[in-house]
């Protein structure tokens, strides 16, 4: 029964992996380290596209361990952590942050509605880990320098953080500027989709 089902699943998975399919990995914002590691560790990744990744300095200089620990413990404290999430999970705070740092123009109601759906205690652990800086717990410079896959950095026209160092340091990297700021796939989905379709 169950064993034969799982065995069939693994045989199918092995067949899929054995077929030498290739993949394009697309990341947004602070999840760029995940894409870099996937591309570095998997020869089946043929392209890496990073929309609004951290700056070169941010991705190649590790967040110190004591800072990670301090941030993580703060967000988990019963009083101050709860207070922080009480503020961070308010629609007004999301709107303020989004308008200041993410969008070229004012964020839309649909964005705010979607973020509100993710509020709550069950959603907090990954937020605590991400906001503590754990995706930046070490330098990814060695991986970035050895990547052979073509890498595309998608930068928003209104983003004031420069990412030319990716182009200057990586073997096979280009930068494409699209309308928007830091959440280009949300702000300008047609432009972003057209870019992906043309790759």
Short mmCIF file of N, CA and C in Angstrom, two decimals:
data_model
loop_
_atom_site.label_atom_id
_atom_site.label_comp_id
_atom_site.label_asym_id
_atom_site.label_seq_id
_atom_site.Cartn_x
_atom_site.Cartn_y
_atom_site.Cartn_z
N UNK A 1 0.78 -1.18 0.00
CA UNK A 1 0.00 0.00 0.00
C UNK A 1 0.84 1.25 0.00
N UNK A 2 1.08 1.82 1.20
CA UNK A 2 1.76 3.10 1.31
C UNK A 2 3.20 3.03 0.80
N UNK A 3 3.87 1.88 1.03
CA UNK A 3 5.25 1.75 0.59
C UNK A 3 5.34 1.80 -0.94
N UNK A 4 4.42 1.10 -1.60
CA UNK A 4 4.47 1.09 -3.07
C UNK A 4 4.18 2.48 -3.63
N UNK A 5 3.29 3.25 -2.97
CA UNK A 5 3.01 4.61 -3.41
C UNK A 5 4.26 5.48 -3.27
N UNK A 6 4.92 5.39 -2.11
CA UNK A 6 6.12 6.21 -1.91
C UNK A 6 7.24 5.75 -2.83
N UNK A 7 7.34 4.45 -3.08
CA UNK A 7 8.35 3.93 -3.98
C UNK A 7 8.11 4.45 -5.39
N UNK A 8 6.84 4.47 -5.83
CA UNK A 8 6.51 5.02 -7.14
C UNK A 8 6.86 6.50 -7.22
N UNK A 9 6.60 7.22 -6.12
CA UNK A 9 6.92 8.64 -6.07
C UNK A 9 8.43 8.85 -6.27
N UNK A 10 9.24 8.08 -5.52
CA UNK A 10 10.69 8.24 -5.62
C UNK A 10 11.22 7.80 -6.98
N UNK A 11 10.63 6.76 -7.56
CA UNK A 11 11.03 6.36 -8.91
C UNK A 11 10.71 7.47 -9.91
N UNK A 12 9.54 8.10 -9.77
CA UNK A 12 9.17 9.20 -10.65
C UNK A 12 10.12 10.38 -10.46
N UNK A 13 10.45 10.68 -9.21
CA UNK A 13 11.35 11.77 -8.91
C UNK A 13 12.74 11.50 -9.49
N UNK A 14 13.22 10.29 -9.31
CA UNK A 14 14.53 9.93 -9.88
C UNK A 14 14.50 10.03 -11.40
N UNK A 15 13.40 9.63 -12.01
CA UNK A 15 13.27 9.75 -13.46
C UNK A 15 13.31 11.21 -13.90
N UNK A 16 12.63 12.04 -13.16
CA UNK A 16 12.62 13.47 -13.48
C UNK A 16 14.00 14.06 -13.33
N UNK A 17 14.66 13.76 -12.23
CA UNK A 17 16.01 14.30 -12.02
C UNK A 17 17.01 13.71 -12.99
N UNK A 18 16.82 12.46 -13.33
CA UNK A 18 17.73 11.82 -14.28
C UNK A 18 17.57 12.34 -15.69
N UNK A 19 16.47 13.00 -15.97
CA UNK A 19 16.22 13.51 -17.32
C UNK A 19 17.05 14.75 -17.63
N UNK A 20 17.81 15.23 -16.66
CA UNK A 20 18.69 16.38 -16.84
C UNK A 20 17.92 17.61 -17.32
N UNK A 21 16.79 17.84 -16.72
CA UNK A 21 16.04 19.05 -17.03
C UNK A 21 16.84 20.24 -16.51
N UNK A 22 16.57 21.40 -17.06
CA UNK A 22 17.23 22.60 -16.57
C UNK A 22 16.18 23.57 -16.05
N UNK A 23 16.60 24.40 -15.13
CA UNK A 23 15.69 25.29 -14.43
C UNK A 23 16.23 26.70 -14.43
N UNK A 24 15.31 27.64 -14.37
CA UNK A 24 15.66 29.04 -14.14
C UNK A 24 15.14 29.38 -12.75
N UNK A 25 16.02 29.88 -11.90
CA UNK A 25 15.64 30.26 -10.55
C UNK A 25 15.41 31.77 -10.53
N UNK A 26 14.25 32.17 -10.01
CA UNK A 26 13.88 33.58 -9.92
C UNK A 26 13.66 33.91 -8.44
N UNK A 27 14.34 34.95 -7.95
CA UNK A 27 14.16 35.37 -6.56
C UNK A 27 13.76 36.83 -6.51
N UNK A 28 13.21 37.21 -5.38
CA UNK A 28 12.80 38.59 -5.14
C UNK A 28 13.41 39.06 -3.83
N UNK A 29 14.06 40.21 -3.86
CA UNK A 29 14.54 40.87 -2.65
C UNK A 29 15.49 40.04 -1.81
N UNK A 30 15.18 39.98 -0.53
CA UNK A 30 16.04 39.32 0.44
C UNK A 30 16.14 37.82 0.31
N UNK A 31 15.39 37.22 -0.62
CA UNK A 31 15.53 35.78 -0.84
C UNK A 31 16.61 35.45 -1.87
N UNK A 32 17.33 36.46 -2.32
CA UNK A 32 18.42 36.24 -3.28
C UNK A 32 19.43 35.21 -2.79
N UNK A 33 19.82 35.21 -1.50
CA UNK A 33 20.79 34.19 -1.07
C UNK A 33 20.33 32.76 -1.35
N UNK A 34 19.04 32.51 -1.25
CA UNK A 34 18.51 31.17 -1.53
C UNK A 34 18.77 30.83 -3.01
N UNK A 35 18.50 31.78 -3.90
CA UNK A 35 18.73 31.57 -5.32
C UNK A 35 20.20 31.34 -5.64
N UNK A 36 21.07 32.10 -5.00
CA UNK A 36 22.51 31.95 -5.22
C UNK A 36 22.96 30.55 -4.81
N UNK A 37 22.51 30.10 -3.65
CA UNK A 37 22.90 28.77 -3.17
C UNK A 37 22.32 27.67 -4.06
N UNK A 38 21.08 27.82 -4.51
CA UNK A 38 20.50 26.84 -5.43
C UNK A 38 21.29 26.74 -6.72
N UNK A 39 21.64 27.89 -7.28
CA UNK A 39 22.40 27.90 -8.54
C UNK A 39 23.79 27.32 -8.35
N UNK A 40 24.42 27.64 -7.23
CA UNK A 40 25.78 27.15 -6.98
C UNK A 40 25.82 25.64 -6.78
N UNK A 41 24.79 25.10 -6.16
CA UNK A 41 24.81 23.68 -5.79
C UNK A 41 24.15 22.76 -6.81
N UNK A 42 23.49 23.33 -7.81
CA UNK A 42 22.73 22.50 -8.75
C UNK A 42 23.09 22.82 -10.19
N UNK A 43 23.78 21.91 -10.85
CA UNK A 43 24.13 22.15 -12.26
C UNK A 43 22.90 22.19 -13.18
N UNK A 44 21.75 21.74 -12.69
CA UNK A 44 20.54 21.80 -13.52
C UNK A 44 19.95 23.20 -13.56
N UNK A 45 20.43 24.11 -12.71
CA UNK A 45 19.99 25.50 -12.78
C UNK A 45 20.78 26.16 -13.91
N UNK A 46 20.05 26.56 -14.95
CA UNK A 46 20.73 27.12 -16.12
C UNK A 46 20.82 28.64 -16.07
N UNK A 47 19.91 29.29 -15.32
CA UNK A 47 19.92 30.75 -15.21
C UNK A 47 19.46 31.16 -13.82
N UNK A 48 19.97 32.29 -13.38
CA UNK A 48 19.56 32.88 -12.10
C UNK A 48 19.10 34.30 -12.36
N UNK A 49 17.89 34.60 -11.92
CA UNK A 49 17.34 35.95 -12.05
C UNK A 49 17.01 36.45 -10.65
N UNK A 50 17.60 37.59 -10.30
CA UNK A 50 17.37 38.15 -8.96
C UNK A 50 16.76 39.55 -9.12
N UNK A 51 15.50 39.68 -8.72
CA UNK A 51 14.83 40.97 -8.75
C UNK A 51 15.08 41.70 -7.43
N UNK A 52 15.62 42.88 -7.52
CA UNK A 52 15.91 43.72 -6.36
C UNK A 52 16.67 42.98 -5.26
N UNK A 53 17.80 42.34 -5.61
CA UNK A 53 18.55 41.64 -4.56
C UNK A 53 19.23 42.64 -3.62
N UNK A 54 19.75 42.16 -2.50
CA UNK A 54 20.54 43.05 -1.64
C UNK A 54 21.73 43.61 -2.43
N UNK A 55 22.31 44.67 -1.93
CA UNK A 55 23.51 45.20 -2.57
C UNK A 55 24.63 44.17 -2.46
N UNK A 56 25.66 44.33 -3.27
CA UNK A 56 26.81 43.43 -3.23
C UNK A 56 27.40 43.38 -1.83
N UNK A 57 27.54 44.53 -1.20
CA UNK A 57 28.10 44.57 0.15
C UNK A 57 27.23 43.78 1.12
N UNK A 58 25.92 43.96 1.02
CA UNK A 58 25.01 43.27 1.94
C UNK A 58 25.03 41.76 1.78
N UNK A 59 25.27 41.29 0.56
CA UNK A 59 25.23 39.84 0.31
C UNK A 59 26.61 39.19 0.50
N UNK A 60 27.66 40.02 0.52
CA UNK A 60 29.01 39.46 0.66
C UNK A 60 29.65 39.72 2.02
N UNK A 61 29.00 40.52 2.86
CA UNK A 61 29.50 40.76 4.21
C UNK A 61 28.49 40.16 5.18
N UNK A 62 28.93 39.16 5.92
CA UNK A 62 28.02 38.43 6.82
C UNK A 62 27.55 39.32 7.97
N UNK A 63 26.30 39.10 8.37
CA UNK A 63 25.80 39.73 9.58
C UNK A 63 26.48 39.01 10.76
N UNK A 64 27.12 39.76 11.67
CA UNK A 64 27.81 39.10 12.79
C UNK A 64 26.87 38.23 13.61
N UNK A 65 27.40 37.12 14.09
CA UNK A 65 26.59 36.14 14.83
C UNK A 65 25.92 36.76 16.06
N UNK A 66 26.63 37.63 16.76
CA UNK A 66 26.02 38.24 17.96
C UNK A 66 24.85 39.15 17.58
N UNK A 67 24.92 39.77 16.40
CA UNK A 67 23.81 40.60 15.93
C UNK A 67 22.62 39.74 15.54
N UNK A 68 22.87 38.62 14.85
CA UNK A 68 21.79 37.69 14.51
C UNK A 68 21.08 37.21 15.77
N UNK A 69 21.87 36.82 16.75
CA UNK A 69 21.30 36.30 18.00
C UNK A 69 20.50 37.38 18.72
N UNK A 70 21.05 38.59 18.79
CA UNK A 70 20.34 39.69 19.44
C UNK A 70 19.01 39.98 18.75
N UNK A 71 19.05 40.07 17.41
CA UNK A 71 17.83 40.36 16.65
C UNK A 71 16.77 39.27 16.84
N UNK A 72 17.22 38.02 16.72
CA UNK A 72 16.29 36.89 16.83
C UNK A 72 15.67 36.83 18.23
N UNK A 73 16.51 36.95 19.24
CA UNK A 73 16.00 36.89 20.62
C UNK A 73 15.05 38.04 20.92
N UNK A 74 15.35 39.22 20.38
CA UNK A 74 14.45 40.36 20.58
C UNK A 74 13.07 40.08 20.01
N UNK A 75 13.05 39.57 18.78
CA UNK A 75 11.75 39.32 18.13
C UNK A 75 10.97 38.19 18.78
N UNK A 76 11.63 37.37 19.59
CA UNK A 76 10.96 36.26 20.25
C UNK A 76 10.57 36.57 21.70
N UNK A 77 10.98 37.72 22.21
CA UNK A 77 10.66 38.02 23.61
C UNK A 77 9.16 38.23 23.78
N UNK A 78 8.64 37.76 24.93
CA UNK A 78 7.19 37.84 25.13
C UNK A 78 6.65 39.27 25.21
N UNK A 79 7.45 40.21 25.69
CA UNK A 79 6.93 41.58 25.82
C UNK A 79 7.34 42.44 24.63
N UNK A 80 8.65 42.63 24.44
CA UNK A 80 9.10 43.53 23.37
C UNK A 80 8.85 42.93 21.98
N UNK A 81 9.04 41.62 21.84
CA UNK A 81 8.76 40.98 20.56
C UNK A 81 7.28 41.09 20.20
N UNK A 82 6.43 40.84 21.17
CA UNK A 82 4.98 40.98 20.94
C UNK A 82 4.61 42.41 20.58
N UNK A 83 5.23 43.36 21.27
CA UNK A 83 4.98 44.77 20.98
C UNK A 83 5.43 45.10 19.56
N UNK A 84 6.62 44.63 19.19
CA UNK A 84 7.14 44.88 17.84
C UNK A 84 6.20 44.31 16.78
N UNK A 85 5.77 43.06 16.98
CA UNK A 85 4.85 42.47 16.00
C UNK A 85 3.49 43.15 16.00
N UNK A 86 3.08 43.63 17.16
CA UNK A 86 1.82 44.37 17.22
C UNK A 86 1.86 45.60 16.32
N UNK A 87 3.01 46.23 16.28
CA UNK A 87 3.18 47.39 15.40
C UNK A 87 3.39 46.95 13.96
N UNK A 88 4.30 46.01 13.76
CA UNK A 88 4.65 45.57 12.40
C UNK A 88 3.47 44.94 11.66
N UNK A 89 2.56 44.32 12.40
CA UNK A 89 1.43 43.66 11.77
C UNK A 89 0.22 44.57 11.62
N UNK A 90 0.43 45.85 11.73
CA UNK A 90 -0.69 46.77 11.52
C UNK A 90 -0.70 47.22 10.05
N UNK A 91 -1.86 47.41 9.53
CA UNK A 91 -2.00 47.84 8.13
C UNK A 91 -1.29 49.17 7.90
N UNK A 92 -1.40 50.05 8.87
CA UNK A 92 -0.77 51.38 8.75
C UNK A 92 0.76 51.26 8.66
N UNK A 93 1.36 50.38 9.48
CA UNK A 93 2.82 50.20 9.44
C UNK A 93 3.26 49.59 8.12
N UNK A 94 2.51 48.61 7.63
CA UNK A 94 2.84 47.99 6.34
C UNK A 94 2.75 49.03 5.23
N UNK A 95 1.72 49.84 5.28
CA UNK A 95 1.55 50.88 4.25
C UNK A 95 2.70 51.88 4.31
N UNK A 96 3.07 52.32 5.50
CA UNK A 96 4.17 53.27 5.65
C UNK A 96 5.47 52.68 5.11
N UNK A 97 5.81 51.47 5.55
CA UNK A 97 7.04 50.82 5.11
C UNK A 97 7.06 50.61 3.60
N UNK A 98 5.94 50.13 3.07
CA UNK A 98 5.84 49.87 1.63
C UNK A 98 6.02 51.14 0.82
N UNK A 99 5.40 52.22 1.26
CA UNK A 99 5.52 53.49 0.54
C UNK A 99 6.91 54.09 0.66
N UNK A 100 7.57 53.88 1.78
CA UNK A 100 8.91 54.44 1.97
C UNK A 100 10.00 53.65 1.25
N UNK A 101 9.87 52.33 1.21
CA UNK A 101 10.99 51.49 0.77
C UNK A 101 10.71 50.53 -0.39
N UNK A 102 9.47 50.22 -0.68
CA UNK A 102 9.20 49.17 -1.65
C UNK A 102 8.64 49.65 -2.98
N UNK A 103 7.76 50.64 -2.94
CA UNK A 103 7.02 51.05 -4.14
C UNK A 103 7.49 52.39 -4.68
N UNK A 104 7.44 52.54 -6.00
CA UNK A 104 7.72 53.83 -6.63
C UNK A 104 6.59 54.81 -6.31
N UNK A 105 5.39 54.30 -6.44
CA UNK A 105 4.21 55.10 -6.13
C UNK A 105 3.57 54.52 -4.86
N UNK A 106 2.48 55.08 -4.46
CA UNK A 106 1.78 54.57 -3.27
C UNK A 106 1.39 53.10 -3.49
N UNK A 107 1.59 52.28 -2.47
CA UNK A 107 1.19 50.87 -2.59
C UNK A 107 -0.33 50.77 -2.72
N UNK A 108 -0.80 49.72 -3.36
CA UNK A 108 -2.23 49.59 -3.61
C UNK A 108 -2.93 48.80 -2.49
N UNK A 109 -4.23 48.90 -2.49
CA UNK A 109 -5.03 48.24 -1.45
C UNK A 109 -4.90 46.72 -1.53
N UNK A 110 -4.74 46.19 -2.72
CA UNK A 110 -4.60 44.75 -2.89
C UNK A 110 -3.35 44.24 -2.17
N UNK A 111 -2.25 44.99 -2.27
CA UNK A 111 -1.01 44.66 -1.56
C UNK A 111 -1.26 44.61 -0.06
N UNK A 112 -1.93 45.62 0.45
CA UNK A 112 -2.21 45.69 1.88
C UNK A 112 -3.14 44.55 2.31
N UNK A 113 -4.14 44.25 1.48
CA UNK A 113 -5.05 43.14 1.79
C UNK A 113 -4.29 41.81 1.88
N UNK A 114 -3.39 41.58 0.93
CA UNK A 114 -2.61 40.33 0.91
C UNK A 114 -1.70 40.24 2.14
N UNK A 115 -1.06 41.34 2.50
CA UNK A 115 -0.17 41.29 3.67
C UNK A 115 -0.96 41.03 4.94
N UNK A 116 -2.15 41.58 5.03
CA UNK A 116 -2.96 41.34 6.23
C UNK A 116 -3.34 39.87 6.38
N UNK A 117 -3.47 39.17 5.27
CA UNK A 117 -3.80 37.74 5.33
C UNK A 117 -2.69 36.93 5.98
N UNK A 118 -1.47 37.47 5.97
CA UNK A 118 -0.31 36.75 6.51
C UNK A 118 -0.01 37.11 7.97
N UNK A 119 -0.80 37.97 8.58
CA UNK A 119 -0.57 38.33 9.97
C UNK A 119 -0.92 37.18 10.88
N UNK A 120 -0.26 37.10 12.03
CA UNK A 120 -0.65 36.13 13.04
C UNK A 120 0.54 35.37 13.62
N UNK A 121 0.29 34.76 14.76
CA UNK A 121 1.32 34.07 15.51
C UNK A 121 1.95 32.93 14.70
N UNK A 122 1.15 32.20 13.94
CA UNK A 122 1.69 31.07 13.17
C UNK A 122 2.64 31.52 12.06
N UNK A 123 2.46 32.73 11.57
CA UNK A 123 3.32 33.23 10.49
C UNK A 123 4.61 33.88 11.02
N UNK A 124 4.73 34.04 12.31
CA UNK A 124 5.87 34.79 12.86
C UNK A 124 7.22 34.09 12.82
N UNK A 125 7.33 32.78 13.05
CA UNK A 125 8.68 32.18 13.06
C UNK A 125 9.52 32.45 11.82
N UNK A 126 9.00 32.26 10.60
CA UNK A 126 9.86 32.59 9.45
C UNK A 126 10.17 34.09 9.35
N UNK A 127 9.23 34.92 9.79
CA UNK A 127 9.46 36.37 9.78
C UNK A 127 10.57 36.73 10.77
N UNK A 128 10.55 36.08 11.94
CA UNK A 128 11.59 36.31 12.94
C UNK A 128 12.97 35.92 12.38
N UNK A 129 13.04 34.79 11.73
CA UNK A 129 14.31 34.32 11.16
C UNK A 129 14.78 35.27 10.06
N UNK A 130 13.89 35.61 9.14
CA UNK A 130 14.25 36.48 8.01
C UNK A 130 14.69 37.86 8.51
N UNK A 131 13.87 38.47 9.37
CA UNK A 131 14.18 39.83 9.85
C UNK A 131 15.36 39.88 10.80
N UNK A 132 15.75 38.75 11.35
CA UNK A 132 16.94 38.71 12.20
C UNK A 132 18.21 38.75 11.36
N UNK A 133 18.10 38.39 10.08
CA UNK A 133 19.24 38.43 9.19
C UNK A 133 19.85 37.08 8.88
N UNK A 134 19.12 35.99 9.18
CA UNK A 134 19.70 34.67 9.00
C UNK A 134 20.00 34.31 7.54
N UNK A 135 19.33 34.95 6.58
CA UNK A 135 19.67 34.70 5.17
C UNK A 135 21.04 35.30 4.83
N UNK A 136 21.53 36.17 5.70
CA UNK A 136 22.82 36.83 5.48
C UNK A 136 23.82 36.42 6.56
N UNK A 137 23.71 35.17 7.03
CA UNK A 137 24.57 34.73 8.13
C UNK A 137 26.01 34.47 7.72
N UNK A 138 26.26 34.49 6.42
CA UNK A 138 27.65 34.34 5.94
C UNK A 138 27.77 35.02 4.59
N UNK A 139 29.01 35.29 4.21
CA UNK A 139 29.26 35.90 2.92
C UNK A 139 28.96 34.90 1.80
N UNK A 140 28.30 35.37 0.76
CA UNK A 140 28.06 34.54 -0.41
C UNK A 140 28.99 34.91 -1.56
N UNK A 141 30.04 35.65 -1.24
CA UNK A 141 30.98 36.05 -2.29
C UNK A 141 31.61 34.86 -3.01
N UNK A 142 32.05 33.80 -2.31
CA UNK A 142 32.64 32.67 -3.04
C UNK A 142 31.68 32.07 -4.07
N UNK A 143 30.42 31.91 -3.68
CA UNK A 143 29.42 31.34 -4.60
C UNK A 143 29.17 32.29 -5.78
N UNK A 144 29.04 33.58 -5.49
CA UNK A 144 28.77 34.55 -6.56
C UNK A 144 29.93 34.60 -7.56
N UNK A 145 31.14 34.51 -7.07
CA UNK A 145 32.31 34.61 -7.95
C UNK A 145 32.49 33.36 -8.81
N UNK A 146 32.03 32.22 -8.34
CA UNK A 146 32.24 31.01 -9.14
C UNK A 146 31.04 30.60 -9.99
N UNK A 147 29.91 31.28 -9.85
CA UNK A 147 28.74 30.93 -10.66
C UNK A 147 29.04 31.05 -12.15
N UNK A 148 28.79 29.99 -12.87
CA UNK A 148 28.95 30.02 -14.33
C UNK A 148 27.64 30.37 -15.03
N UNK A 149 26.53 30.12 -14.35
CA UNK A 149 25.23 30.36 -14.98
C UNK A 149 25.04 31.85 -15.29
N UNK A 150 24.41 32.14 -16.42
CA UNK A 150 24.04 33.53 -16.68
C UNK A 150 23.14 34.05 -15.55
N UNK A 151 23.48 35.21 -15.06
CA UNK A 151 22.74 35.81 -13.94
C UNK A 151 22.22 37.17 -14.38
N UNK A 152 20.95 37.40 -14.13
CA UNK A 152 20.34 38.68 -14.46
C UNK A 152 19.89 39.36 -13.18
N UNK A 153 20.35 40.58 -12.98
CA UNK A 153 19.90 41.41 -11.86
C UNK A 153 18.85 42.36 -12.41
N UNK A 154 17.64 42.29 -11.86
CA UNK A 154 16.56 43.18 -12.27
C UNK A 154 16.45 44.26 -11.21
N UNK A 155 16.67 45.48 -11.65
CA UNK A 155 16.71 46.61 -10.73
C UNK A 155 15.60 47.59 -11.08
N UNK A 156 14.94 48.13 -10.07
CA UNK A 156 13.91 49.12 -10.30
C UNK A 156 14.50 50.48 -10.64
N UNK A 157 13.90 51.15 -11.58
CA UNK A 157 14.37 52.47 -12.01
C UNK A 157 14.44 53.44 -10.83
N UNK A 158 13.53 53.30 -9.89
CA UNK A 158 13.47 54.22 -8.76
C UNK A 158 14.18 53.70 -7.51
N UNK A 159 14.89 52.60 -7.64
CA UNK A 159 15.64 52.04 -6.52
C UNK A 159 16.97 52.78 -6.44
N UNK A 160 17.27 53.37 -5.29
CA UNK A 160 18.50 54.15 -5.18
C UNK A 160 19.70 53.32 -4.73
N UNK A 161 19.52 52.02 -4.53
CA UNK A 161 20.65 51.15 -4.18
C UNK A 161 21.29 50.64 -5.46
N UNK A 162 22.55 50.87 -5.61
CA UNK A 162 23.26 50.46 -6.81
C UNK A 162 23.70 49.01 -6.71
N UNK A 163 23.64 48.30 -7.83
CA UNK A 163 24.03 46.89 -7.86
C UNK A 163 25.04 46.59 -8.97
N UNK A 164 25.77 47.62 -9.40
CA UNK A 164 26.75 47.43 -10.47
C UNK A 164 27.84 46.45 -10.09
N UNK A 165 28.10 46.28 -8.80
CA UNK A 165 29.17 45.37 -8.38
C UNK A 165 28.90 43.92 -8.75
N UNK A 166 27.63 43.55 -8.88
CA UNK A 166 27.32 42.20 -9.37
C UNK A 166 27.92 42.05 -10.77
N UNK A 167 27.62 43.01 -11.62
CA UNK A 167 28.10 42.99 -13.00
C UNK A 167 29.63 43.02 -13.05
N UNK A 168 30.22 43.85 -12.20
CA UNK A 168 31.68 44.01 -12.19
C UNK A 168 32.41 42.78 -11.66
N UNK A 169 31.80 42.01 -10.76
CA UNK A 169 32.50 40.92 -10.09
C UNK A 169 32.14 39.52 -10.57
N UNK A 170 30.95 39.35 -11.08
CA UNK A 170 30.53 38.00 -11.48
C UNK A 170 30.96 37.69 -12.91
N UNK A 171 31.10 36.39 -13.19
CA UNK A 171 31.57 35.94 -14.51
C UNK A 171 30.60 36.28 -15.64
N UNK A 172 29.31 36.10 -15.38
CA UNK A 172 28.33 36.16 -16.46
C UNK A 172 27.06 36.84 -15.96
N UNK A 173 27.15 38.14 -15.74
CA UNK A 173 26.04 38.87 -15.12
C UNK A 173 25.67 40.10 -15.94
N UNK A 174 24.36 40.33 -16.04
CA UNK A 174 23.84 41.53 -16.67
C UNK A 174 22.86 42.19 -15.72
N UNK A 175 22.64 43.46 -15.95
CA UNK A 175 21.66 44.21 -15.15
C UNK A 175 20.60 44.75 -16.10
N UNK A 176 19.35 44.56 -15.72
CA UNK A 176 18.21 45.07 -16.49
C UNK A 176 17.43 46.00 -15.59
N UNK A 177 17.15 47.20 -16.08
CA UNK A 177 16.38 48.16 -15.30
C UNK A 177 14.95 48.17 -15.82
N UNK A 178 14.02 48.03 -14.89
CA UNK A 178 12.59 48.08 -15.21
C UNK A 178 11.94 49.17 -14.38
N UNK A 179 10.73 49.57 -14.75
CA UNK A 179 10.01 50.52 -13.90
C UNK A 179 9.80 49.92 -12.52
N UNK A 180 9.74 50.76 -11.52
CA UNK A 180 9.46 50.28 -10.18
C UNK A 180 10.58 50.60 -9.22
N UNK A 181 10.46 50.00 -8.02
CA UNK A 181 11.44 50.24 -6.99
C UNK A 181 12.01 48.93 -6.46
N UNK A 182 11.34 48.32 -5.49
CA UNK A 182 11.90 47.11 -4.87
C UNK A 182 11.00 45.88 -4.92
N UNK A 183 9.79 46.03 -5.40
CA UNK A 183 8.90 44.87 -5.58
C UNK A 183 8.36 44.90 -7.01
N UNK A 184 9.28 44.87 -7.96
CA UNK A 184 8.94 45.01 -9.38
C UNK A 184 7.91 43.98 -9.84
N UNK A 185 8.02 42.69 -9.42
CA UNK A 185 7.01 41.73 -9.88
C UNK A 185 5.59 42.10 -9.45
N UNK A 186 5.44 42.81 -8.34
CA UNK A 186 4.11 43.24 -7.90
C UNK A 186 3.73 44.56 -8.55
N UNK A 187 4.65 45.51 -8.56
CA UNK A 187 4.36 46.84 -9.09
C UNK A 187 4.09 46.82 -10.59
N UNK A 188 4.93 46.10 -11.32
CA UNK A 188 4.85 46.07 -12.79
C UNK A 188 4.91 44.63 -13.28
N UNK A 189 3.86 43.84 -12.97
CA UNK A 189 3.89 42.41 -13.32
C UNK A 189 3.99 42.16 -14.83
N UNK A 190 3.39 43.01 -15.64
CA UNK A 190 3.46 42.80 -17.09
C UNK A 190 4.88 42.97 -17.58
N UNK A 191 5.57 44.00 -17.11
CA UNK A 191 6.95 44.23 -17.54
C UNK A 191 7.85 43.08 -17.08
N UNK A 192 7.63 42.64 -15.85
CA UNK A 192 8.46 41.57 -15.31
C UNK A 192 8.19 40.25 -16.05
N UNK A 193 6.92 39.96 -16.31
CA UNK A 193 6.55 38.75 -17.04
C UNK A 193 7.11 38.77 -18.45
N UNK A 194 7.05 39.93 -19.10
CA UNK A 194 7.60 40.05 -20.46
C UNK A 194 9.10 39.80 -20.46
N UNK A 195 9.78 40.30 -19.45
CA UNK A 195 11.21 40.09 -19.34
C UNK A 195 11.51 38.60 -19.19
N UNK A 196 10.76 37.92 -18.30
CA UNK A 196 10.98 36.48 -18.10
C UNK A 196 10.66 35.70 -19.36
N UNK A 197 9.61 36.08 -20.05
CA UNK A 197 9.21 35.35 -21.26
C UNK A 197 10.27 35.47 -22.36
N UNK A 198 11.00 36.58 -22.35
CA UNK A 198 12.01 36.80 -23.37
C UNK A 198 13.36 36.15 -23.08
N UNK A 199 13.45 35.51 -21.94
CA UNK A 199 14.75 34.92 -21.55
C UNK A 199 14.81 33.47 -21.96
#
